[in-house]
Amino acid sequence: MIDRNAIATEWGLPDWQDESSYGNTSSWSFMRWRWEFTRRRDDYRNDFDNWKDQTYDFWVNARKLENKLPDTLLTPDVPGLLQ
């Protein structure tokens, strides 16, 4: 059984039944609204979880080749990465 409350907490999802949990949405762009709906999809979250480490490793190595510091990337376990 899927624990929707745990998923909502992990992904920082506002309570869709409580309009005030979204704050002021009047200035939200199309992309922000798109993100709000996309991150609620089970397939999106599963893809993220399945590919996050490989994607992170790819970008760390790409930055090393460009002589940029790899610590400028957020790691997949940083809560801010998902918001």
Coordinates of N, CA and C in Angstrom, one line a residue:
M1 N 0.8 -1.2 0.0 CA 0.0 0.0 0.0 C 0.9 1.3 0.0
I2 N 0.5 2.2 -0.8 CA 1.3 3.5 -0.9 C 0.9 4.4 0.2
D3 N 1.9 4.9 0.9 CA 1.6 5.9 1.9 C 1.7 7.3 1.3
R4 N 0.6 7.9 0.9 CA 0.5 9.2 0.3 C 1.1 10.3 1.2
N5 N 0.9 10.2 2.5 CA 1.4 11.2 3.4 C 2.9 11.2 3.4
A6 N 3.5 10.1 3.4 CA 5.0 10.0 3.4 C 5.5 10.5 2.1
I7 N 4.9 10.2 0.9 CA 5.3 10.7 -0.4 C 5.2 12.2 -0.4
A8 N 4.1 12.8 0.1 CA 3.9 14.2 0.1 C 5.0 14.9 1.0
T9 N 5.3 14.3 2.1 CA 6.4 14.9 2.9 C 7.7 14.8 2.2
E10 N 8.0 13.7 1.7 CA 9.4 13.5 1.0 C 9.5 14.5 -0.1
W11 N 8.5 14.7 -0.9 CA 8.5 15.5 -2.1 C 8.1 17.0 -1.8
G12 N 7.8 17.3 -0.6 CA 7.4 18.7 -0.3 C 6.1 19.1 -0.9
L13 N 5.2 18.2 -1.1 CA 3.9 18.5 -1.8 C 2.9 19.2 -0.9
P14 N 2.4 20.3 -1.3 CA 1.3 21.0 -0.6 C 0.1 20.1 -0.6
D15 N -0.7 20.3 0.4 CA -2.0 19.5 0.5 C -3.0 20.1 -0.5
W16 N -3.3 19.3 -1.5 CA -4.1 19.7 -2.7 C -5.5 20.1 -2.2
Q17 N -5.9 19.6 -1.0 CA -7.2 19.9 -0.5 C -7.3 21.2 0.3
D18 N -6.1 21.8 0.5 CA -6.0 23.1 1.3 C -5.4 24.1 0.4
E19 N -6.2 25.0 -0.1 CA -5.7 26.1 -1.0 C -4.6 26.9 -0.4
S20 N -4.7 27.2 0.9 CA -3.7 28.0 1.6 C -2.3 27.4 1.7
S21 N -2.3 26.0 1.5 CA -1.0 25.4 1.6 C -0.1 25.7 0.4
Y22 N -0.6 26.3 -0.6 CA 0.1 26.7 -1.8 C 0.7 28.1 -1.7
G23 N 0.2 28.9 -0.8 CA 0.6 30.2 -0.7 C 0.0 31.1 -1.8
N24 N 0.7 32.1 -2.2 CA 0.2 33.0 -3.2 C 0.6 32.5 -4.6
T25 N -0.4 32.0 -5.3 CA -0.2 31.4 -6.6 C -0.4 32.3 -7.8
S26 N -0.8 33.6 -7.5 CA -1.2 34.5 -8.5 C 0.0 34.8 -9.5
S27 N 1.2 34.7 -9.1 CA 2.4 35.0 -9.9 C 3.0 33.7 -10.5
W28 N 2.5 32.6 -10.2 CA 3.1 31.4 -10.7 C 3.1 31.3 -12.2
S29 N 4.2 30.9 -12.8 CA 4.3 30.7 -14.2 C 3.7 29.3 -14.6
F30 N 3.5 29.2 -15.9 CA 3.1 27.9 -16.5 C 4.0 26.8 -16.0
M31 N 5.3 27.0 -16.0 CA 6.3 26.0 -15.6 C 6.2 25.6 -14.1
R32 N 5.9 26.6 -13.3 CA 5.7 26.3 -11.9 C 4.4 25.4 -11.7
W33 N 3.3 25.7 -12.4 CA 2.1 24.9 -12.3 C 2.4 23.5 -12.9
R34 N 3.2 23.5 -13.9 CA 3.5 22.2 -14.5 C 4.3 21.3 -13.5
W35 N 5.2 21.9 -12.8 CA 6.0 21.2 -11.8 C 5.1 20.7 -10.7
E36 N 4.1 21.5 -10.3 CA 3.2 21.1 -9.2 C 2.5 19.8 -9.6
F37 N 2.1 19.7 -10.8 CA 1.3 18.5 -11.3 C 2.3 17.3 -11.6
T38 N 3.4 17.6 -12.2 CA 4.4 16.6 -12.6 C 4.9 15.8 -11.4
R39 N 5.3 16.5 -10.3 CA 5.9 15.9 -9.2 C 4.9 15.0 -8.4
R40 N 3.7 15.1 -8.7 CA 2.7 14.2 -8.0 C 2.5 12.9 -8.7
R41 N 3.1 12.8 -9.9 CA 2.9 11.5 -10.7 C 3.9 10.4 -10.2
D42 N 3.3 9.3 -9.9 CA 4.1 8.1 -9.4 C 5.2 7.8 -10.4
D43 N 4.9 7.8 -11.7 CA 5.9 7.4 -12.7 C 7.1 8.4 -12.7
Y44 N 6.8 9.7 -12.5 CA 7.9 10.7 -12.5 C 8.8 10.4 -11.2
R45 N 8.2 10.2 -10.1 CA 8.9 10.0 -8.9 C 9.7 8.7 -9.0
N46 N 9.2 7.7 -9.6 CA 9.9 6.4 -9.7 C 11.1 6.6 -10.7
D47 N 10.9 7.3 -11.8 CA 12.0 7.6 -12.7 C 13.1 8.4 -12.0
F48 N 12.7 9.4 -11.2 CA 13.7 10.2 -10.5 C 14.5 9.3 -9.5
D49 N 13.8 8.5 -8.7 CA 14.5 7.6 -7.8 C 15.4 6.6 -8.5
N50 N 15.0 6.1 -9.7 CA 15.8 5.1 -10.4 C 17.0 5.7 -11.1
W51 N 16.9 7.0 -11.5 CA 18.0 7.6 -12.3 C 18.8 8.7 -11.5
K52 N 18.4 9.0 -10.3 CA 19.1 10.2 -9.7 C 20.6 10.0 -9.5
D53 N 21.0 8.9 -9.1 CA 22.4 8.7 -8.8 C 23.3 8.7 -10.1
Q54 N 22.8 8.0 -11.1 CA 23.5 8.0 -12.4 C 23.6 9.4 -13.0
T55 N 22.5 10.1 -12.9 CA 22.4 11.5 -13.5 C 23.4 12.4 -12.7
Y56 N 23.4 12.2 -11.4 CA 24.3 13.0 -10.6 C 25.8 12.7 -10.9
D57 N 26.1 11.4 -11.0 CA 27.5 11.0 -11.4 C 27.9 11.6 -12.8
F58 N 26.9 11.5 -13.7 CA 27.2 12.1 -15.0 C 27.6 13.5 -15.0
W59 N 26.8 14.3 -14.2 CA 27.1 15.8 -14.2 C 28.4 16.1 -13.4
V60 N 28.6 15.3 -12.4 CA 29.9 15.5 -11.6 C 31.1 15.2 -12.6
N61 N 31.0 14.2 -13.3 CA 32.1 13.9 -14.2 C 32.2 14.9 -15.4
A62 N 31.1 15.4 -15.9 CA 31.1 16.4 -16.9 C 31.7 17.7 -16.4
R63 N 31.4 18.0 -15.1 CA 32.0 19.2 -14.6 C 33.5 19.1 -14.3
K64 N 33.9 17.9 -14.0 CA 35.4 17.6 -13.8 C 36.1 17.8 -15.1
L65 N 35.5 17.4 -16.2 CA 36.1 17.6 -17.5 C 36.2 19.0 -17.8
E66 N 35.3 19.8 -17.3 CA 35.3 21.3 -17.6 C 36.1 22.1 -16.5
N67 N 36.7 21.3 -15.6 CA 37.5 21.9 -14.5 C 36.6 22.8 -13.6
K68 N 35.4 22.4 -13.4 CA 34.5 23.1 -12.5 C 34.3 22.2 -11.3
L69 N 34.1 22.8 -10.1 CA 34.0 22.1 -8.9 C 32.7 21.2 -8.9
P70 N 32.8 19.9 -8.6 CA 31.6 19.1 -8.5 C 30.7 19.5 -7.4
D71 N 31.2 20.1 -6.3 CA 30.4 20.4 -5.2 C 29.4 21.6 -5.5
T72 N 29.4 22.1 -6.7 CA 28.4 23.1 -7.1 C 27.1 22.5 -7.5
L73 N 27.1 21.2 -7.5 CA 25.8 20.4 -7.9 C 25.2 20.0 -6.6
L74 N 23.8 20.1 -6.5 CA 23.1 19.5 -5.4 C 23.1 18.0 -5.6
T75 N 23.3 17.3 -4.4 CA 23.2 15.9 -4.5 C 21.7 15.4 -4.5
P76 N 21.4 14.3 -5.0 CA 20.0 13.8 -5.1 C 19.3 13.7 -3.8
D77 N 20.0 13.7 -2.7 CA 19.3 13.5 -1.4 C 19.0 14.9 -0.7
V78 N 19.3 16.0 -1.4 CA 19.1 17.3 -0.8 C 17.6 17.7 -1.0
P79 N 16.9 18.0 0.0 CA 15.5 18.3 -0.1 C 15.2 19.4 -1.1
G80 N 16.1 20.4 -1.2 CA 15.9 21.5 -2.2 C 15.9 21.1 -3.6
L81 N 16.5 20.0 -3.9 CA 16.6 19.5 -5.3 C 15.2 19.2 -5.8
L82 N 14.3 18.8 -5.0 CA 13.0 18.4 -5.4 C 12.0 19.5 -5.5
Q83 N 12.4 20.7 -5.0 CA 11.4 21.8 -5.0 C 11.7 22.8 -6.1

